mmCIF file of C-alpha atoms and ligand atoms in Angstrom:
data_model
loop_
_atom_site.group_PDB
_atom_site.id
_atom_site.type_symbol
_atom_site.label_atom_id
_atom_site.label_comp_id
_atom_site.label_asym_id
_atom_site.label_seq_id
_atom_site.Cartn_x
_atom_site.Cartn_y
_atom_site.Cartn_z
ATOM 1 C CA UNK A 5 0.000 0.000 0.000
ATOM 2 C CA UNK A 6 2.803 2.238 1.052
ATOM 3 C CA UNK A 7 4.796 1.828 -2.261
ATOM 4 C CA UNK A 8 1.631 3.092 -4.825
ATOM 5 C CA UNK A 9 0.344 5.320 -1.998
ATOM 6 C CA UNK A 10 -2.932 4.107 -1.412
ATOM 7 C CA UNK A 11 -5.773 4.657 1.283
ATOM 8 C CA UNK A 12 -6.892 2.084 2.849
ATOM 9 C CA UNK A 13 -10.108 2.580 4.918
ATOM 10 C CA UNK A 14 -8.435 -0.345 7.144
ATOM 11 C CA UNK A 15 -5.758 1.405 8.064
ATOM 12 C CA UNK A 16 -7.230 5.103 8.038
ATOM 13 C CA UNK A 17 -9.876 3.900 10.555
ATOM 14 C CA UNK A 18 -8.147 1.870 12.292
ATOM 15 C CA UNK A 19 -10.397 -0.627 11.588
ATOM 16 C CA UNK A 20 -10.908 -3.622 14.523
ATOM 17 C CA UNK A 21 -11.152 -6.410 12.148
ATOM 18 C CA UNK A 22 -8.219 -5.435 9.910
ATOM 19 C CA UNK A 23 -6.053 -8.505 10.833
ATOM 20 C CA UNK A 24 -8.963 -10.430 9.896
ATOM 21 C CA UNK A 25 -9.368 -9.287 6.678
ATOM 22 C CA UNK A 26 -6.202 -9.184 5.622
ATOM 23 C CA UNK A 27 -5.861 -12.807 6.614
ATOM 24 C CA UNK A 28 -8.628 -13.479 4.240
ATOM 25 C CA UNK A 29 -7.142 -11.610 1.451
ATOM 26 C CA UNK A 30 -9.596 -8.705 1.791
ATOM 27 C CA UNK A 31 -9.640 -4.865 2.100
ATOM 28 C CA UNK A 32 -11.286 -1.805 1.254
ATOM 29 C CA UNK A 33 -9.072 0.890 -1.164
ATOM 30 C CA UNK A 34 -10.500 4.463 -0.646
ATOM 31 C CA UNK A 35 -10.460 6.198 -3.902
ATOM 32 C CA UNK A 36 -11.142 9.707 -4.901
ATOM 33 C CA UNK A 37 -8.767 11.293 -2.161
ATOM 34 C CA UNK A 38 -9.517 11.658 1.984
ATOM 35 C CA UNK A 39 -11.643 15.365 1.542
ATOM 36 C CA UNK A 40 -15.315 15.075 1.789
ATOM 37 C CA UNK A 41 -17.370 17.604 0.008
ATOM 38 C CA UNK A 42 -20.305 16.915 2.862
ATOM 39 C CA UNK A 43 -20.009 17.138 6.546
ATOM 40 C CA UNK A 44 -21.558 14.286 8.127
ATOM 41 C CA UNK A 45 -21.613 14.239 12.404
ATOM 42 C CA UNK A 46 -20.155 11.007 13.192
ATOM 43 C CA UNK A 47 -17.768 10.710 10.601
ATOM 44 C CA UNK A 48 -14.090 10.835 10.796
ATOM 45 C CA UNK A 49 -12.944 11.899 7.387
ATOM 46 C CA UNK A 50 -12.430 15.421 6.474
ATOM 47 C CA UNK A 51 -14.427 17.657 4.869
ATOM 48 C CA UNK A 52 -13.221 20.735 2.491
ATOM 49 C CA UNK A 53 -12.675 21.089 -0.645
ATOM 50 C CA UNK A 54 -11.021 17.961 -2.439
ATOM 51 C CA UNK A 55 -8.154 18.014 -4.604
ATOM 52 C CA UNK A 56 -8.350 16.940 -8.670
ATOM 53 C CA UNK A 57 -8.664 12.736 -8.741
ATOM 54 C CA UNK A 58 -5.260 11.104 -9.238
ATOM 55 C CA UNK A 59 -5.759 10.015 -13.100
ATOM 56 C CA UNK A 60 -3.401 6.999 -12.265
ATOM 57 C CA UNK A 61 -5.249 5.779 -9.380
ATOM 58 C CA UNK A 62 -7.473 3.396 -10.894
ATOM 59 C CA UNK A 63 -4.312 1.486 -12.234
ATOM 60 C CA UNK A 64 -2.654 1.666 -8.789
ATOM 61 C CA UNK A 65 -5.721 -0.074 -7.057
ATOM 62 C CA UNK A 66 -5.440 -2.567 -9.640
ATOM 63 C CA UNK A 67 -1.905 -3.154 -9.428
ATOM 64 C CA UNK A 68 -1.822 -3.266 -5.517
ATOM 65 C CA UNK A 69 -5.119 -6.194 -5.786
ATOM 66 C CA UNK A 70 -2.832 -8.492 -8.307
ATOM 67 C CA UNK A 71 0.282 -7.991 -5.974
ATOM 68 C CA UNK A 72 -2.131 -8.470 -2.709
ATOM 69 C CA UNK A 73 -3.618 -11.484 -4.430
ATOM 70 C CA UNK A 74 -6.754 -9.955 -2.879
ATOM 71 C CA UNK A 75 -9.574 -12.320 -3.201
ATOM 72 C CA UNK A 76 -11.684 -9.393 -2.156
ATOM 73 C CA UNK A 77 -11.465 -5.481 -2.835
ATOM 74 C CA UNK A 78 -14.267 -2.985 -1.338
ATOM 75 C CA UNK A 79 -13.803 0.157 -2.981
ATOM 76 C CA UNK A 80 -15.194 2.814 -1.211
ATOM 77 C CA UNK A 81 -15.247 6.785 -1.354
ATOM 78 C CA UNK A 82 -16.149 10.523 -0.259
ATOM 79 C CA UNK A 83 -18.827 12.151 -1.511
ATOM 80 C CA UNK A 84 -17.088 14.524 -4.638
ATOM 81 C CA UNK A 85 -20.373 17.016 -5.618
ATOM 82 C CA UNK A 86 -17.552 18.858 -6.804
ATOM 83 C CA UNK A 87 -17.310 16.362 -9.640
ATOM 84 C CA UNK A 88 -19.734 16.605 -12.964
ATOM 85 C CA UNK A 89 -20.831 13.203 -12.092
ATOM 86 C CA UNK A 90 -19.513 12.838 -8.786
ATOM 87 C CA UNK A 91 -16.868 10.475 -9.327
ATOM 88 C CA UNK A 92 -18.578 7.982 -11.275
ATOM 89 C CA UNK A 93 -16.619 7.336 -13.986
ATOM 90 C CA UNK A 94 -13.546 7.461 -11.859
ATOM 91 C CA UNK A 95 -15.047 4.220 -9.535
ATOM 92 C CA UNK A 96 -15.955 2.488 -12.479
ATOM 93 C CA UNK A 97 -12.551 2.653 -14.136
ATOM 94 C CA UNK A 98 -10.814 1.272 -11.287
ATOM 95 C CA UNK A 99 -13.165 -1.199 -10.946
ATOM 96 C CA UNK A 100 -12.611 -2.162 -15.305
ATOM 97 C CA UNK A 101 -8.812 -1.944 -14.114
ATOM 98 C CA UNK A 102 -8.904 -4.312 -11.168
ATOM 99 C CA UNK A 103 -11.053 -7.054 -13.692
ATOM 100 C CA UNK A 104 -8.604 -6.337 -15.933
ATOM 101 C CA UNK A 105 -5.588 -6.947 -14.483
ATOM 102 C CA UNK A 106 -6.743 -9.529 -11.524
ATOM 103 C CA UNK A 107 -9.788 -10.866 -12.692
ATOM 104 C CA UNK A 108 -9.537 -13.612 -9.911
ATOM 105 C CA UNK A 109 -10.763 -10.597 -7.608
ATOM 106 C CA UNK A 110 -14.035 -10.044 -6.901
ATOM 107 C CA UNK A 111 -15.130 -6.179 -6.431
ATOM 108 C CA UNK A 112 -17.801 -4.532 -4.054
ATOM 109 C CA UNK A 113 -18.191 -0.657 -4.743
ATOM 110 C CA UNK A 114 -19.374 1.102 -2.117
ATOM 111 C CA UNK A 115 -20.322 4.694 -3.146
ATOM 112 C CA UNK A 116 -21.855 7.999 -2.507
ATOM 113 C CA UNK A 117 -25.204 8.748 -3.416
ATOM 114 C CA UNK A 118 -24.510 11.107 -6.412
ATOM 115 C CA UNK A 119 -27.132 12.964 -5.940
ATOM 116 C CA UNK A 120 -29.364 9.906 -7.565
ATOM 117 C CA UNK A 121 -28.228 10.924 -11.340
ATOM 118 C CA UNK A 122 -28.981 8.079 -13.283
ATOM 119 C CA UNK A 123 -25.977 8.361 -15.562
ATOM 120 C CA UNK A 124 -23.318 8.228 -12.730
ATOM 121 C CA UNK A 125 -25.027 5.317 -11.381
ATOM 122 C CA UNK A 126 -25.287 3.469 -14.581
ATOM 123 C CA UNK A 127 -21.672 4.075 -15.035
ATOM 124 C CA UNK A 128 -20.686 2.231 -11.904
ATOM 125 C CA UNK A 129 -23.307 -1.133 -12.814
ATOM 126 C CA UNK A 130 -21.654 -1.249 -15.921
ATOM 127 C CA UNK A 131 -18.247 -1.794 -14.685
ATOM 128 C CA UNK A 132 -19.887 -4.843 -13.214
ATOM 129 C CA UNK A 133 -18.637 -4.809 -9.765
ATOM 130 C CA UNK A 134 -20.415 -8.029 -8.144
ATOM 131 C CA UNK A 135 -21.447 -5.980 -5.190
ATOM 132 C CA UNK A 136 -23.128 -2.642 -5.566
ATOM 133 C CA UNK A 137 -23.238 -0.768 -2.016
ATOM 134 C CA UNK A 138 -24.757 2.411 -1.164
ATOM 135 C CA UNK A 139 -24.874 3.112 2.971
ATOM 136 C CA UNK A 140 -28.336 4.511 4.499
ATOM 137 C CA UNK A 141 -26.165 4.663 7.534
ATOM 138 C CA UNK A 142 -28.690 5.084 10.128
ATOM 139 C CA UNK A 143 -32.644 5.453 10.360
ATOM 140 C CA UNK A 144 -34.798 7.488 8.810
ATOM 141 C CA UNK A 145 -35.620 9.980 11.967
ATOM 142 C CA UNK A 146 -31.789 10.360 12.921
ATOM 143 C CA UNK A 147 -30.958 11.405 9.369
ATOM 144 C CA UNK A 148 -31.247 15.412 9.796
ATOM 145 C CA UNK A 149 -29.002 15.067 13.330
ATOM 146 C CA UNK A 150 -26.666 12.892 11.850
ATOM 147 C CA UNK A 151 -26.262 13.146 7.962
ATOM 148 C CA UNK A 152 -25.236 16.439 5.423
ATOM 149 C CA UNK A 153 -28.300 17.882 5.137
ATOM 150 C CA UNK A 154 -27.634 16.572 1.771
ATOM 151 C CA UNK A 155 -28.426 13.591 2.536
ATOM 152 C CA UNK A 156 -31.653 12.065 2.690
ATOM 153 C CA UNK A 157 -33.121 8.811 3.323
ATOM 154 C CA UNK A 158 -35.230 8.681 0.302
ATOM 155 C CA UNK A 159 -32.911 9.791 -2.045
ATOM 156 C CA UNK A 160 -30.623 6.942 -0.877
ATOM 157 C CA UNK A 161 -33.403 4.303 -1.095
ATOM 158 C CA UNK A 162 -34.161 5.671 -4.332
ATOM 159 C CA UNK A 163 -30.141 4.990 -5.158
ATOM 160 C CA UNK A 164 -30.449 1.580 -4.478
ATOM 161 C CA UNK A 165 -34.119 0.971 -6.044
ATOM 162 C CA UNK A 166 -32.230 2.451 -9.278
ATOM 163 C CA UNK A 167 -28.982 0.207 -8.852
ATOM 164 C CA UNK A 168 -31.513 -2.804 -8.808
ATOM 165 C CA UNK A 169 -33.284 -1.856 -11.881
ATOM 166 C CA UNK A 170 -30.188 -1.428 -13.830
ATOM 167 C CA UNK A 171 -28.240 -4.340 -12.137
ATOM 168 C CA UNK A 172 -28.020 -7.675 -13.964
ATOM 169 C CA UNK A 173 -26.005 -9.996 -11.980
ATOM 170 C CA UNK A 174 -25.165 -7.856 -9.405
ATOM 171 C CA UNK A 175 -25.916 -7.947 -5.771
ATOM 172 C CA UNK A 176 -27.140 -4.667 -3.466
ATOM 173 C CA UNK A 177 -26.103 -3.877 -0.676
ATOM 174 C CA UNK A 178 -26.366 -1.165 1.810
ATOM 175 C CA UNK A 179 -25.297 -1.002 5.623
ATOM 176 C CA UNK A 180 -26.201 1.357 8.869
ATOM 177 C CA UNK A 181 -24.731 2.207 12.317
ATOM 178 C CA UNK A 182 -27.157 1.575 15.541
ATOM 179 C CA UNK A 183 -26.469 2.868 19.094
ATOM 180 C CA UNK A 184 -27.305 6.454 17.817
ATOM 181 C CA UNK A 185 -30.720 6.882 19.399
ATOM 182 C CA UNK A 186 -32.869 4.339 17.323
ATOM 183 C CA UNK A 187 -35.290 2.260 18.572
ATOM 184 C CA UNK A 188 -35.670 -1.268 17.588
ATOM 185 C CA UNK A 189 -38.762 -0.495 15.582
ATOM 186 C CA UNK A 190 -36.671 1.966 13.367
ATOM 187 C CA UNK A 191 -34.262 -0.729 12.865
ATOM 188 C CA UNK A 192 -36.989 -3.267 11.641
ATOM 189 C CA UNK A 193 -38.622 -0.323 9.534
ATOM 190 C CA UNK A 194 -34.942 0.329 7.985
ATOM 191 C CA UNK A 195 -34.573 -2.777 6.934
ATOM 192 C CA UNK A 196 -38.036 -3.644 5.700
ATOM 193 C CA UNK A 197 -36.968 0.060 3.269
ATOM 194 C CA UNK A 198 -33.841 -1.518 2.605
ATOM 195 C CA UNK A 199 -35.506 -4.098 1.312
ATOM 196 C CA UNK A 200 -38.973 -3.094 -0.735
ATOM 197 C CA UNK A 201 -35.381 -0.899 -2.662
ATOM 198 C CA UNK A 202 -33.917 -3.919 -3.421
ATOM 199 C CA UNK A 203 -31.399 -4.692 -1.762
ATOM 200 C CA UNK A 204 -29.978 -8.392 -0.949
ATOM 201 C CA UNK A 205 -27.483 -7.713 2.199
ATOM 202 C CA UNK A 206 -27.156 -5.629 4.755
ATOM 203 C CA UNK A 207 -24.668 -4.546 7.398
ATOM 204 C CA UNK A 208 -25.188 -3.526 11.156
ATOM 205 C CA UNK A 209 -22.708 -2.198 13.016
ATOM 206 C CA UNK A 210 -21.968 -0.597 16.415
ATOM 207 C CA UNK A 211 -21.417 2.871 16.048
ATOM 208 C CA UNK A 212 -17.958 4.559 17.867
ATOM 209 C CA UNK A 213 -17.789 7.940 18.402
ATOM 210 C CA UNK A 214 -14.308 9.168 16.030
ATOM 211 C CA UNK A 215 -13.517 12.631 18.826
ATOM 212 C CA UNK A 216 -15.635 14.245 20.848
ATOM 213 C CA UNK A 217 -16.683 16.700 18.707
ATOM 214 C CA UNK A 218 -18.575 14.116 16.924
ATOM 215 C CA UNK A 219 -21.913 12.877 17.798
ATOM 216 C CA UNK A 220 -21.676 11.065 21.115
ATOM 217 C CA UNK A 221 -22.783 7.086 21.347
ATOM 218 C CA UNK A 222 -26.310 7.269 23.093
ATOM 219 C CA UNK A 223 -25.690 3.478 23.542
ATOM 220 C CA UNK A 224 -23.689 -0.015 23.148
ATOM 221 C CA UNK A 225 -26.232 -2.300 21.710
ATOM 222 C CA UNK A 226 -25.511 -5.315 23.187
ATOM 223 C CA UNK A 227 -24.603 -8.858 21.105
ATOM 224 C CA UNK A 228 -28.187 -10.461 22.096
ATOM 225 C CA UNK A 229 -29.333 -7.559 20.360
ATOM 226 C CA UNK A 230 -27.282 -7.633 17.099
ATOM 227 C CA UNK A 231 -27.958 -11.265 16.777
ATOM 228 C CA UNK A 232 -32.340 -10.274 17.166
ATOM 229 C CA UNK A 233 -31.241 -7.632 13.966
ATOM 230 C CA UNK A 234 -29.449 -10.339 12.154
ATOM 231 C CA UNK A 235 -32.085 -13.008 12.781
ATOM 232 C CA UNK A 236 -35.104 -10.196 11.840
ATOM 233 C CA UNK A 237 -33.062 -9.270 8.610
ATOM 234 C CA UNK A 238 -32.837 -13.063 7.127
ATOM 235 C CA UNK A 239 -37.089 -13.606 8.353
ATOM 236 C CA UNK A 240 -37.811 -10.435 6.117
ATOM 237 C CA UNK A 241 -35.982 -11.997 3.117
ATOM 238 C CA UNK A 242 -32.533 -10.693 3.069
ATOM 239 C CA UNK A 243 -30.248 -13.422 1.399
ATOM 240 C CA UNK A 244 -27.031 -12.425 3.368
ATOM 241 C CA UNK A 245 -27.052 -10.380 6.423
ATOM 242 C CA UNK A 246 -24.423 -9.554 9.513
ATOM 243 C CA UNK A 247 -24.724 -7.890 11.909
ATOM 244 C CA UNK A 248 -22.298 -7.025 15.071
ATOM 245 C CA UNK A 249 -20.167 -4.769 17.253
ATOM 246 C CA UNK A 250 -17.692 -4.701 15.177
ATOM 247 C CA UNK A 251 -19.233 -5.444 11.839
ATOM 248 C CA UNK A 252 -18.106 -2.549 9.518
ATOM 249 C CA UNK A 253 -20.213 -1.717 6.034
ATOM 250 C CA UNK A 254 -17.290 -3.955 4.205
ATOM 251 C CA UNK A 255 -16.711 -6.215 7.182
ATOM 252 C CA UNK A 256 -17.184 -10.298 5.546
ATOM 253 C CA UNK A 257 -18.473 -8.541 2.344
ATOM 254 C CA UNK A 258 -16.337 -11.011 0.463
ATOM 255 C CA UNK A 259 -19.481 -13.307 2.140
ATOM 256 C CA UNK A 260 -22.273 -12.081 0.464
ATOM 257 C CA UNK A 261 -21.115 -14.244 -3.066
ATOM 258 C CA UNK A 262 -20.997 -16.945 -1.131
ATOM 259 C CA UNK A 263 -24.542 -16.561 -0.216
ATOM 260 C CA UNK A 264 -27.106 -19.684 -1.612
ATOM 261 C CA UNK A 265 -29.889 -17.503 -2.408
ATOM 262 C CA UNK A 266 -26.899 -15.451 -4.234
ATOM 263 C CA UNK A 267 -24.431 -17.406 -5.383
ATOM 264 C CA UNK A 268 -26.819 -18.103 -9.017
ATOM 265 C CA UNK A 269 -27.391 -15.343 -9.763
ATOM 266 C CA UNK A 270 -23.496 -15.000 -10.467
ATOM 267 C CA UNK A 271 -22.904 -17.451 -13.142
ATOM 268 C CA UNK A 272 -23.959 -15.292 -15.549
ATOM 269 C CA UNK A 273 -21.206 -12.474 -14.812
ATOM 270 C CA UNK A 274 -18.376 -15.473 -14.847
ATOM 271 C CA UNK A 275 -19.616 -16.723 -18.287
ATOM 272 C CA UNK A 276 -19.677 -13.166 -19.737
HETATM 273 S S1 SF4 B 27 -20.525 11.643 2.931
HETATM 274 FE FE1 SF4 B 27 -19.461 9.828 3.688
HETATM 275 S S2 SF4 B 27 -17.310 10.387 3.785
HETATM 276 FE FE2 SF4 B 27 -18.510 12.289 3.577
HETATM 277 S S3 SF4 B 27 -18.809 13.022 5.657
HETATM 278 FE FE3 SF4 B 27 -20.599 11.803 5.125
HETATM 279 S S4 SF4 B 27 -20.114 9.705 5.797
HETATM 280 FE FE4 SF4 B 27 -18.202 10.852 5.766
#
């Protein structure tokens, strides 16, 4: 990573299960630079004004999966609404680079909403990343105390309902936080959105407070508790689902092709 200069969310968030997915040949590459255009309040990455894409990224994330060996690569971003299409076309060339140069690795991209424009969307599903991800990140009520005011929870259902439509092969995917002031109900009525959108897995995670300027941690949901979500999440339908303390949006996302209800609907991209 340290020879083509690369982010890794792994190591930039000091992630918990790092070791872990490393071990499994696994990470997540953030692309598009560290500067967030938005400001959300429980997120640790900065926000400002981003600096022009590296042009030679995409080939660098490829180049660091084939000398990884990754099984696995998450690529995840900021939010860039100071790009025409918001990145798009950048995510999708590093995914056509990483199929082209380790095609052995399966892809996940995890990315912004972009402001729901169909074209930058589109763009992405045609790279044909297996996984399309788009966080909700937390329930519909905590949205204007937690996300950009950019942000809304329609508008990121309405991401993921278009992802499906457009999608294929492809899976969808989208993850949240809890222990932010949500009741259970707004976790069942999340995922039961999450769902009716399209999507096929789902992550649930603990959330940490980055400094204490951030929004505090109204609670530690306790394990009992995740493993209720998790169990709730496959009896609506979902065909993978985890959910954790320490489950992170690309936390066992390798998992989700290896799903039964899944795993079919993949042959198709292989044979193409
Ligand atoms: S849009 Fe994403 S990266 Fe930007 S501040 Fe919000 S959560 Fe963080």
């Amino acid at each position: 990573m340290g020879d083509l200069k690369l982010h890794t969310v792994c190591q930039s968030a000091h992630c918990p299960n790092q070791a872990e997915c490393w071990e499994r040949r696994t990470a997540t590459f953030m692309v598009l630079g560290n500067v967030c255009t938005r400001h959300c309040r429980y997120c640790a990455v900065n926000s400002g004004h981003p600096e022009a894409p590296d042009p030679e990224e995409p080939a660098k994330v490829a180049e660091s999966a084939r000398r990884l060996g990754l099984k696995h690569a998450v690529l995840t971003s900021v939010t860039r609404d100071d790009l025409t299409d918001g990145g798009a076309d950048h995510i999708a060339r590093t995914i056509e680079a990483i199929k082209a140069v380790s095609p052995g690795t399966t892809v996940e991209a995890l990315v912004p909403d972009f402001n729901a424009e169909a074209d930058s969307i589109q763009r992405v599903i045609d790279a044909r990343a297996e996984v399309f991800s788009h966080n909700i990140e937390t329930v519909e009520s905590l949205f204007p105390k937690l996300r950009d005011r950019r942000f809304t929870y329609a508008q990121s259902l309405e991401v993921l309902g278009m992802a499906k439509e457009m999608t294929r092969a492809g899976f969808i995917k989208s993850s949240f936080m809890v222990g932010c002031g949500e009741t259970a109900d707004d976790v069942r009525r999340t995922l039961e959105d999450l769902l009716a959108a399209g999507c096929d897995a789902v992550a649930i995670g603990q959330y940490l407070q980055p400094t204490a300027r951030h929004h505090p941690v109204v609670d530690y949901v306790r394990p009992e508790q995740f493993e209720v979500y998790q169990a709730e999440a496959y009896a609506l339908g979902f065909a993978f689902a985890v959910a954790g303390p320490f489950v992170r949006s690309s936390y066992r996302s390798e998992e989700v092709l290896q799903a039964p209800a899944l795993r079919a609907r993949l042959a198709p991209v292989k044979g193409a």
